[in-house]
Short mmCIF file of C-alpha atoms and ligand atoms in Angstrom, two decimals:
data_model
loop_
_atom_site.label_atom_id
_atom_site.label_comp_id
_atom_site.label_asym_id
_atom_site.label_seq_id
_atom_site.Cartn_x
_atom_site.Cartn_y
_atom_site.Cartn_z
CA MET A 1 3.23 31.08 -11.45
CA ASN A 2 1.85 30.80 -14.99
CA PHE A 3 -1.89 30.11 -15.17
CA GLU A 4 -2.01 29.97 -18.97
CA TRP A 5 -2.51 26.58 -20.61
CA GLY A 6 -0.02 25.51 -23.27
CA PRO A 7 -1.02 25.24 -26.98
CA GLU A 8 -1.26 21.42 -26.71
CA HIS A 9 -3.72 21.84 -23.82
CA GLU A 10 -5.79 24.36 -25.74
CA ALA A 11 -5.86 21.93 -28.67
CA PHE A 12 -7.11 19.22 -26.33
CA ARG A 13 -9.82 21.57 -25.02
CA LYS A 14 -10.91 22.45 -28.55
CA GLU A 15 -11.08 18.82 -29.59
CA PHE A 16 -13.17 17.77 -26.55
CA ARG A 17 -15.46 20.79 -26.84
CA ALA A 18 -16.09 20.00 -30.50
CA TRP A 19 -16.73 16.32 -29.73
CA LEU A 20 -19.25 17.23 -27.01
CA ALA A 21 -20.98 19.73 -29.30
CA ALA A 22 -21.33 17.04 -31.96
CA ASN A 23 -22.34 14.14 -29.71
CA LEU A 24 -24.06 15.32 -26.52
CA ALA A 25 -27.82 15.26 -27.04
CA PRO A 26 -29.44 18.30 -25.36
CA GLU A 27 -32.16 16.11 -23.81
CA LEU A 28 -29.47 14.21 -21.90
CA CYS A 29 -28.53 17.41 -20.08
CA LEU A 30 -32.06 18.17 -18.97
CA ASP A 31 -33.44 14.72 -18.36
CA ASP A 32 -33.26 14.66 -14.58
CA PRO A 33 -34.70 17.47 -12.44
CA ALA A 34 -33.04 15.97 -9.35
CA ASP A 35 -29.74 17.14 -10.90
CA ASP A 36 -28.01 14.56 -8.70
CA ARG A 37 -24.97 12.39 -9.35
CA VAL A 38 -27.18 9.31 -8.81
CA ALA A 39 -29.84 8.98 -11.53
CA SER A 40 -33.43 9.26 -10.31
CA ASP A 41 -34.62 6.04 -11.98
CA ARG A 42 -33.31 3.04 -13.90
CA GLU A 43 -34.27 4.44 -17.27
CA THR A 44 -32.20 7.59 -16.66
CA PHE A 45 -29.37 5.47 -15.28
CA GLU A 46 -29.29 3.27 -18.41
CA ARG A 47 -29.44 6.30 -20.69
CA ARG A 48 -26.45 7.76 -18.89
CA ARG A 49 -24.63 4.42 -19.02
CA ALA A 50 -25.10 4.33 -22.79
CA TRP A 51 -23.63 7.86 -22.84
CA GLN A 52 -20.60 6.71 -20.83
CA LYS A 53 -20.09 3.83 -23.27
CA GLN A 54 -20.26 6.24 -26.20
CA MET A 55 -17.73 8.53 -24.54
CA HIS A 56 -15.47 5.61 -23.72
CA ALA A 57 -15.58 4.28 -27.28
CA ALA A 58 -14.41 7.71 -28.44
CA GLY A 59 -11.57 7.76 -25.86
CA TRP A 60 -13.04 10.40 -23.54
CA VAL A 61 -13.31 8.40 -20.30
CA GLY A 62 -10.41 7.93 -17.86
CA ILE A 63 -8.40 10.80 -19.30
CA ALA A 64 -5.54 10.48 -16.79
CA TRP A 65 -5.79 6.70 -16.33
CA PRO A 66 -2.93 4.53 -17.68
CA ALA A 67 -3.42 3.52 -21.33
CA GLU A 68 -2.72 -0.14 -20.47
CA TYR A 69 -6.04 -0.25 -18.59
CA GLY A 70 -7.98 1.49 -21.33
CA GLY A 71 -7.48 5.08 -20.15
CA ARG A 72 -6.22 7.89 -22.35
CA GLY A 73 -2.91 8.12 -20.50
CA ALA A 74 -3.03 11.92 -20.61
CA GLY A 75 -1.95 14.25 -17.79
CA LEU A 76 -3.77 15.84 -14.89
CA ILE A 77 -4.00 19.17 -16.72
CA GLU A 78 -6.03 17.45 -19.45
CA ARG A 79 -8.18 16.00 -16.67
CA ILE A 80 -8.92 19.51 -15.35
CA ILE A 81 -9.72 20.75 -18.85
CA TRP A 82 -11.99 17.73 -19.32
CA ASP A 83 -13.85 18.65 -16.09
CA GLU A 84 -14.23 22.29 -17.15
CA GLU A 85 -15.57 21.46 -20.60
CA TYR A 86 -17.83 18.69 -19.34
CA ALA A 87 -19.37 21.01 -16.73
CA ALA A 88 -19.68 23.88 -19.24
CA ALA A 89 -21.59 21.55 -21.59
CA ARG A 90 -23.93 20.73 -18.65
CA ALA A 91 -23.48 17.04 -19.38
CA PRO A 92 -24.83 14.61 -16.74
CA VAL A 93 -22.49 13.06 -14.18
CA LEU A 94 -21.25 9.74 -15.57
CA PRO A 95 -23.01 6.85 -13.79
CA GLY A 96 -19.65 5.18 -13.23
CA ASN A 97 -18.31 8.22 -11.33
CA MET A 98 -17.69 6.29 -8.11
CA GLY A 99 -15.50 3.76 -9.92
CA LEU A 100 -13.82 6.40 -12.06
CA ASN A 101 -12.98 8.85 -9.29
CA LEU A 102 -12.58 6.77 -6.12
CA ILE A 103 -12.50 3.03 -6.51
CA GLY A 104 -10.56 2.72 -9.77
CA PRO A 105 -7.72 4.93 -8.45
CA THR A 106 -7.72 2.82 -5.24
CA ILE A 107 -7.39 -0.38 -7.29
CA ILE A 108 -4.64 1.23 -9.37
CA GLN A 109 -2.70 1.95 -6.16
CA TRP A 110 -3.40 -1.23 -4.19
CA GLY A 111 -4.54 -3.92 -6.64
CA THR A 112 -2.55 -6.89 -7.90
CA ASP A 113 -1.91 -7.04 -11.66
CA ALA A 114 -4.73 -9.56 -11.97
CA GLN A 115 -7.12 -7.26 -10.09
CA LYS A 116 -6.17 -4.27 -12.21
CA SER A 117 -6.74 -6.20 -15.45
CA ARG A 118 -10.02 -7.62 -14.20
CA TYR A 119 -11.66 -4.52 -12.67
CA LEU A 120 -10.34 -1.40 -14.36
CA PRO A 121 -11.47 -1.78 -18.00
CA PRO A 122 -15.19 -2.34 -17.17
CA ILE A 123 -15.12 0.70 -14.83
CA LEU A 124 -14.09 2.86 -17.78
CA SER A 125 -16.53 1.34 -20.24
CA GLY A 126 -19.49 1.65 -17.85
CA ASP A 127 -20.07 -2.10 -17.99
CA GLU A 128 -19.54 -2.29 -14.22
CA VAL A 129 -20.71 0.41 -11.85
CA TRP A 130 -19.44 0.56 -8.27
CA ALA A 131 -20.71 1.60 -4.85
CA GLN A 132 -18.72 2.50 -1.73
CA GLY A 133 -19.59 0.44 1.37
CA PHE A 134 -17.69 2.28 4.10
CA SER A 135 -20.16 4.04 6.45
CA GLU A 136 -22.20 2.13 9.02
CA PRO A 137 -24.92 3.19 11.48
CA GLY A 138 -22.27 3.57 14.21
CA ALA A 139 -19.31 4.50 12.01
CA GLY A 140 -19.32 7.65 9.86
CA SER A 141 -16.86 10.30 10.97
CA ASP A 142 -15.31 7.64 13.20
CA LEU A 143 -15.04 5.21 10.30
CA ALA A 144 -12.50 2.98 12.07
CA GLY A 145 -15.26 2.07 14.55
CA LEU A 146 -16.93 -0.11 11.89
CA GLN A 147 -18.47 -3.39 13.00
CA THR A 148 -19.05 -5.36 9.78
CA ARG A 149 -17.09 -8.60 10.19
CA ALA A 150 -15.24 -10.75 7.65
CA VAL A 151 -14.25 -14.14 9.01
CA GLU A 152 -11.66 -16.22 7.15
CA GLN A 153 -12.95 -19.62 6.07
CA GLY A 154 -10.46 -21.51 3.89
CA ASP A 155 -10.23 -19.76 0.56
CA GLN A 156 -12.92 -17.24 1.30
CA PHE A 157 -14.23 -14.77 3.88
CA LEU A 158 -17.76 -14.71 5.29
CA LEU A 159 -19.11 -11.19 5.49
CA ASN A 160 -21.77 -10.12 8.02
CA GLY A 161 -22.96 -6.63 8.91
CA GLN A 162 -24.60 -3.47 7.63
CA LYS A 163 -23.56 -0.44 5.60
CA VAL A 164 -25.56 2.78 5.31
CA TRP A 165 -25.79 5.89 3.09
CA THR A 166 -24.48 3.76 0.23
CA SER A 167 -24.92 6.03 -2.82
CA GLY A 168 -26.25 4.32 -5.92
CA ALA A 169 -26.02 0.78 -4.46
CA HIS A 170 -29.35 -0.01 -6.12
CA PHE A 171 -27.70 0.39 -9.54
CA ALA A 172 -24.24 -0.95 -8.67
CA HIS A 173 -22.73 -4.20 -9.91
CA TRP A 174 -19.88 -4.13 -7.37
CA ILE A 175 -19.23 -2.65 -3.94
CA ILE A 176 -15.96 -1.93 -2.15
CA VAL A 177 -16.42 -2.99 1.49
CA LEU A 178 -14.43 -2.28 4.64
CA ALA A 179 -14.79 -5.04 7.22
CA ARG A 180 -13.16 -5.98 10.50
CA THR A 181 -10.92 -9.04 10.07
CA ASN A 182 -9.14 -8.88 13.43
CA PRO A 183 -11.41 -7.76 16.27
CA ASP A 184 -8.58 -8.06 18.80
CA ALA A 185 -6.24 -5.60 17.07
CA PRO A 186 -6.36 -1.81 17.71
CA LYS A 187 -9.30 -0.56 15.65
CA HIS A 188 -7.30 0.92 12.74
CA GLN A 189 -5.22 -2.24 12.36
CA GLY A 190 -7.85 -4.98 12.17
CA ILE A 191 -9.69 -3.81 9.04
CA SER A 192 -9.51 -5.25 5.50
CA CYS A 193 -10.90 -4.11 2.18
CA PHE A 194 -12.92 -6.34 -0.16
CA LEU A 195 -14.29 -6.14 -3.70
CA VAL A 196 -17.75 -7.72 -3.60
CA PRO A 197 -20.22 -8.45 -6.43
CA MET A 198 -23.62 -6.94 -5.60
CA ASP A 199 -25.40 -10.07 -6.85
CA SER A 200 -23.71 -12.25 -4.19
CA PRO A 201 -26.22 -14.35 -2.25
CA GLY A 202 -26.86 -12.75 1.18
CA ILE A 203 -26.81 -9.07 0.10
CA THR A 204 -29.99 -7.03 0.65
CA VAL A 205 -30.35 -3.41 -0.52
CA ARG A 206 -32.96 -1.14 1.08
CA PRO A 207 -33.57 2.39 -0.22
CA LEU A 208 -33.17 5.57 1.82
CA VAL A 209 -34.90 8.59 0.34
CA LEU A 210 -33.51 12.14 0.45
CA LEU A 211 -35.49 15.17 1.63
CA THR A 212 -36.12 15.96 -2.05
CA GLY A 213 -37.86 12.61 -2.54
CA HIS A 214 -34.89 11.46 -4.60
CA ARG A 215 -33.61 7.91 -4.07
CA HIS A 216 -29.89 8.59 -3.78
CA PHE A 217 -28.62 6.11 -1.25
CA ASN A 218 -29.38 2.86 0.58
CA GLU A 219 -28.80 0.56 3.47
CA VAL A 220 -26.88 -2.56 2.43
CA PHE A 221 -27.05 -5.70 4.58
CA PHE A 222 -24.58 -8.60 4.40
CA SER A 223 -25.65 -11.96 5.73
CA ASP A 224 -23.06 -14.76 5.41
CA VAL A 225 -21.86 -13.34 2.10
CA ALA A 226 -19.01 -15.51 0.76
CA VAL A 227 -16.15 -13.41 -0.68
CA PRO A 228 -13.23 -15.22 -2.38
CA ARG A 229 -9.76 -14.43 -0.99
CA ALA A 230 -8.82 -13.18 -4.48
CA ASN A 231 -11.19 -10.24 -3.83
CA LEU A 232 -9.16 -8.89 -0.92
CA LEU A 233 -7.75 -5.49 -1.97
CA GLY A 234 -4.39 -4.70 -0.36
CA PRO A 235 -2.88 -6.73 2.48
CA LEU A 236 -5.03 -8.44 5.13
CA ASN A 237 -5.68 -6.15 8.11
CA GLN A 238 -4.25 -3.14 6.22
CA GLY A 239 -7.61 -1.97 4.89
CA TRP A 240 -7.38 1.32 6.77
CA LYS A 241 -4.51 2.39 4.53
CA VAL A 242 -6.48 1.30 1.46
CA SER A 243 -9.51 3.29 2.61
CA THR A 244 -7.34 6.38 3.15
CA THR A 245 -6.47 6.27 -0.57
CA THR A 246 -10.17 6.10 -1.45
CA LEU A 247 -11.07 8.95 0.93
CA MET A 248 -8.29 11.21 -0.36
CA HIS A 249 -9.49 10.71 -3.92
CA GLU A 250 -13.09 11.21 -2.78
CA ARG A 251 -12.27 14.53 -1.10
CA HIS A 252 -10.31 15.67 -4.08
CA SER A 253 -13.02 14.79 -6.60
CA SER A 254 -15.95 16.13 -4.56
CA GLY A 255 -14.10 19.40 -3.93
CA ALA A 256 -13.35 19.63 -7.64
CA ARG A 257 -17.06 20.10 -8.42
CA ASN A 258 -17.00 23.83 -9.14
CA PRO A 259 -20.43 25.51 -8.89
CA LEU A 260 -19.48 28.18 -11.45
CA GLY A 261 -22.04 26.68 -13.86
CA GLN A 262 -24.74 27.05 -11.18
CA VAL A 263 -23.71 30.66 -10.60
CA ALA A 264 -23.97 31.32 -14.36
CA ARG A 265 -27.50 29.89 -14.23
CA LEU A 266 -28.25 32.14 -11.24
CA VAL A 267 -27.09 35.19 -13.18
CA ALA A 268 -29.39 34.23 -16.08
CA LEU A 269 -32.21 33.78 -13.57
CA ALA A 270 -31.55 37.18 -11.95
CA ARG A 271 -31.96 38.79 -15.37
CA SER A 272 -35.50 37.42 -15.65
CA VAL A 273 -36.89 37.16 -12.10
CA PRO A 274 -39.20 40.14 -11.31
CA HIS A 275 -38.00 42.36 -8.46
CA ASP A 276 -39.21 45.83 -7.33
CA GLY A 277 -40.88 46.61 -10.65
CA GLY A 278 -37.83 45.51 -12.69
CA THR A 279 -35.66 42.38 -12.62
CA ALA A 280 -33.45 41.18 -9.79
CA TRP A 281 -30.37 41.92 -11.91
CA GLU A 282 -31.10 45.67 -11.70
CA ASN A 283 -30.60 45.58 -7.94
CA PRO A 284 -26.92 46.41 -7.13
CA VAL A 285 -26.98 44.44 -3.87
CA ILE A 286 -28.04 41.29 -5.71
CA ARG A 287 -25.44 41.87 -8.44
CA GLN A 288 -22.78 42.32 -5.74
CA ARG A 289 -23.83 39.05 -4.13
CA LEU A 290 -23.56 37.19 -7.43
CA ALA A 291 -20.19 38.81 -8.17
CA GLN A 292 -18.91 37.55 -4.81
CA LEU A 293 -19.98 34.00 -5.73
CA VAL A 294 -18.07 34.24 -9.02
CA ILE A 295 -14.99 35.40 -7.07
CA ASP A 296 -15.42 32.45 -4.67
CA CYS A 297 -15.61 30.05 -7.63
CA GLU A 298 -12.37 31.49 -9.02
CA ALA A 299 -10.70 31.08 -5.62
CA LEU A 300 -11.86 27.46 -5.55
CA LYS A 301 -10.36 26.91 -9.00
CA TYR A 302 -6.95 28.10 -7.79
CA THR A 303 -7.20 25.99 -4.65
CA ARG A 304 -7.68 23.05 -6.98
CA PHE A 305 -4.63 24.11 -9.00
CA ARG A 306 -2.55 24.04 -5.79
CA ASN A 307 -3.58 20.41 -5.30
CA LEU A 308 -2.83 19.73 -8.93
CA THR A 309 0.72 21.03 -8.56
CA ARG A 310 1.27 18.52 -5.79
CA MET A 311 -0.09 15.65 -7.87
CA ILE A 312 1.94 16.64 -10.95
CA ARG A 313 5.02 16.32 -8.73
CA GLY A 314 3.99 12.69 -8.28
CA GLU A 315 2.73 13.06 -4.72
CA PRO A 316 -0.59 11.33 -3.84
CA PRO A 317 -3.54 13.56 -2.86
CA GLY A 318 -2.74 14.64 0.71
CA PRO A 319 -4.64 16.20 3.63
CA GLU A 320 -4.68 19.48 1.64
CA GLY A 321 -7.55 17.84 -0.29
CA SER A 322 -9.65 18.67 2.78
CA ILE A 323 -9.26 22.40 2.04
CA LEU A 324 -10.69 21.83 -1.43
CA LYS A 325 -13.50 19.62 -0.13
CA LEU A 326 -14.43 22.06 2.63
CA SER A 327 -14.40 25.18 0.46
CA GLY A 328 -16.20 23.44 -2.44
CA SER A 329 -19.08 22.06 -0.41
CA GLU A 330 -19.52 25.22 1.70
CA LEU A 331 -19.54 27.32 -1.48
CA GLY A 332 -22.23 25.00 -2.87
CA VAL A 333 -24.40 25.89 0.14
CA ARG A 334 -23.79 29.63 -0.35
CA VAL A 335 -24.83 29.32 -4.01
CA SER A 336 -28.05 27.55 -3.12
CA ASP A 337 -28.76 30.06 -0.29
CA ALA A 338 -28.38 32.88 -2.84
CA ALA A 339 -30.80 31.04 -5.15
CA GLY A 340 -33.31 30.76 -2.30
CA GLU A 341 -33.11 34.48 -1.58
CA LEU A 342 -33.39 35.37 -5.25
CA LEU A 343 -36.37 33.14 -5.87
CA GLY A 344 -38.24 33.75 -2.63
CA MET A 345 -41.45 31.72 -2.59
CA HIS A 346 -40.76 30.40 -6.12
CA ALA A 347 -37.98 28.29 -4.61
CA LEU A 348 -40.60 26.19 -2.84
CA VAL A 349 -42.24 25.04 -6.07
CA ASN A 350 -41.04 21.78 -7.56
CA ALA A 351 -42.56 22.49 -10.99
CA PRO A 352 -41.75 24.92 -13.81
CA THR A 353 -43.46 28.30 -13.37
CA GLU A 354 -43.95 31.31 -15.61
CA PHE A 355 -41.13 33.22 -13.89
CA VAL A 356 -38.83 30.27 -13.24
CA PRO A 357 -38.96 27.65 -16.00
CA ASP A 358 -36.24 25.58 -14.29
CA ALA A 359 -37.78 25.82 -10.80
CA PRO A 360 -37.37 22.05 -10.07
CA ARG A 361 -33.60 22.42 -10.42
CA TRP A 362 -33.51 25.15 -7.75
CA PHE A 363 -35.99 23.40 -5.49
CA ASN A 364 -33.83 20.28 -5.53
CA ARG A 365 -30.59 22.21 -5.19
CA LEU A 366 -31.85 24.18 -2.21
CA LEU A 367 -32.86 21.07 -0.34
CA ALA A 368 -29.88 18.96 -1.40
CA ALA A 369 -26.92 21.39 -1.10
CA ARG A 370 -26.17 20.54 2.52
CA GLN A 371 -25.63 16.86 1.73
CA TYR A 372 -22.23 17.77 0.26
CA THR A 373 -21.11 19.22 3.60
CA ILE A 374 -21.73 15.74 5.06
CA SER A 375 -20.78 13.24 2.34
CA ALA A 376 -17.06 12.47 1.83
CA GLY A 377 -16.47 13.62 5.44
CA THR A 378 -18.33 16.45 7.19
CA SER A 379 -17.13 20.05 7.25
CA GLU A 380 -16.23 19.68 10.94
CA ILE A 381 -14.04 16.67 10.16
CA GLN A 382 -12.34 18.53 7.28
CA ARG A 383 -11.60 21.41 9.68
CA ASN A 384 -10.09 18.95 12.15
CA ILE A 385 -7.88 17.44 9.41
CA ILE A 386 -6.76 20.88 8.20
CA GLY A 387 -6.03 22.00 11.77
CA GLU A 388 -4.12 18.90 12.80
CA ARG A 389 -2.47 17.62 9.62
CA VAL A 390 -2.02 20.70 7.45
CA LEU A 391 -1.48 23.44 10.06
CA GLY A 392 0.07 21.13 12.67
CA LEU A 393 -2.16 22.38 15.49
CA PRO A 394 -2.52 20.22 18.61
CA LYS A 395 -5.39 17.69 18.68
CA GLY A 396 -8.53 19.22 20.25
C1 FAD B 1 -25.36 12.41 0.18
C2 FAD B 1 -24.51 11.43 0.93
C3 FAD B 1 -23.93 10.38 0.25
C4 FAD B 1 -23.14 9.47 0.95
N1 FAD B 1 -22.64 8.39 0.25
C5 FAD B 1 -21.91 7.47 0.92
C6 FAD B 1 -21.44 6.30 0.23
O1 FAD B 1 -21.69 6.12 -0.97
N2 FAD B 1 -20.74 5.39 0.92
C7 FAD B 1 -20.45 5.54 2.24
O2 FAD B 1 -19.79 4.68 2.80
N3 FAD B 1 -20.91 6.63 2.94
C8 FAD B 1 -21.63 7.58 2.30
N4 FAD B 1 -22.11 8.68 2.98
C9 FAD B 1 -21.90 8.75 4.42
C10 FAD B 1 -20.93 9.85 4.88
O3 FAD B 1 -19.62 9.49 4.63
C11 FAD B 1 -21.22 10.07 6.38
O4 FAD B 1 -22.53 10.57 6.49
C12 FAD B 1 -20.24 11.05 6.99
O5 FAD B 1 -18.96 10.50 7.05
C13 FAD B 1 -20.69 11.46 8.41
O6 FAD B 1 -20.94 10.35 9.20
P1 FAD B 1 -22.31 10.20 10.01
O7 FAD B 1 -23.44 10.46 9.07
O8 FAD B 1 -22.28 8.89 10.71
O9 FAD B 1 -22.30 11.39 11.06
P2 FAD B 1 -21.52 11.41 12.46
O10 FAD B 1 -20.13 10.94 12.27
O11 FAD B 1 -22.36 10.72 13.47
O12 FAD B 1 -21.48 12.96 12.76
C14 FAD B 1 -22.59 13.67 13.32
C15 FAD B 1 -22.16 15.12 13.56
O13 FAD B 1 -21.08 15.14 14.52
C16 FAD B 1 -19.97 15.84 13.98
N5 FAD B 1 -18.73 15.21 14.43
C17 FAD B 1 -18.46 13.87 14.48
N6 FAD B 1 -17.21 13.65 14.93
C18 FAD B 1 -16.65 14.87 15.16
C19 FAD B 1 -15.37 15.30 15.62
N7 FAD B 1 -14.40 14.45 15.92
N8 FAD B 1 -15.15 16.66 15.71
C20 FAD B 1 -16.12 17.56 15.39
N9 FAD B 1 -17.37 17.19 14.96
C21 FAD B 1 -17.63 15.88 14.84
C22 FAD B 1 -20.10 15.70 12.47
O14 FAD B 1 -19.42 16.74 11.77
C23 FAD B 1 -21.62 15.78 12.29
O15 FAD B 1 -22.02 17.14 12.28
C24 FAD B 1 -22.90 9.62 2.33
C25 FAD B 1 -23.48 10.70 3.01
C26 FAD B 1 -24.28 11.61 2.33
C27 FAD B 1 -24.89 12.75 3.06
#
């Protein structure tokens, strides 16, 4: 196995790195102490949207998307290099990430030509931002238990029900919704998938606030929302298959978030945080702990490469994506636990201090890290998938 990139890939890396160095304003990297993939307020959201537009105009959004829909048409290796350089530059998550990573790829796989032409270009340009309306109060891990109903009425469907934990719905222009279209069919077979404008009459969005105080997600209520038949994605009553595509991409992209950048920040912190009359970095036990985190990040990188090999062969992301998701989110928790131990009482302060100028980042990270072991499917569910579908163990 050769882990070296080819000269054309290194040229791509150099070009993107240079473009970021010339165009990414440093204030954009530091503008949000919540350090979350959903912006903390509208102003930040719009600033990031303008950034996405700038990147898109320069051809740096949708690296591996087909050129006919406005993507760069490059390969998955370029996509990985893009991720590495983007994270190294500490650039903010693009506000259109949900469309770019989950919903766009689902439309590419399941959409009609008309749907692809209509929805994909504005996802790339940042003109239309998407939310994911899958989870409900009684349907999270058991997603197929969802109760939102879509009743056929001539050329449209009437949507009624409630979604919950809907990330970024308060900024979104569109939402992808799973709804039950045949209540008499077995639960996986009576579901359909719809593309719904967020400004449709009958939609109400109510905020849910994270432990950090950050407004990340929402409840979304649908009351007699009329959805044209043209907005059905994939065949009627086959929405479960469509949602599987979205979830596979979601697991793959959330597992791909490598916390190596956070570990680098931790190392810098250890060099300055006072400890036993010196700095934390002088303590061999702490150095060992940080070294282990770097090793774990490297292991995660190679787990991602294994997935990549599969995708380069033309296979869709499979249940192996659960290994990446599980190890990525659990590693995120270990990194934030290490930060808590390093910072001690400083970790409880959500304001810059003399010893820890970026204390709000660590405060937020410490409180928020566990969300990633829940979102995109909990760690327990990933273990079930790995056990049953990757290792072939009997169902528990
Ligand atoms: C930060 C964040 C963002 C999110 N964003 C979105 C979004 O944008 N759109 C969206 O649709 N959803 C979103 N979600 C919802 C997420 O997908 C669900 O929270 C997740 O699937 C778990 O469902 P639940 O919360 O209903 O928990 P439950 O399914 O009720 O699970 C409760 C506990 O039981 C365990 N459990 C359940 N079933 C099993 C089983 N069979 N075996 C072993 N253990 C089990 C779980 O692991 C968990 O510990 C988000 C969640 C978070 C935390």
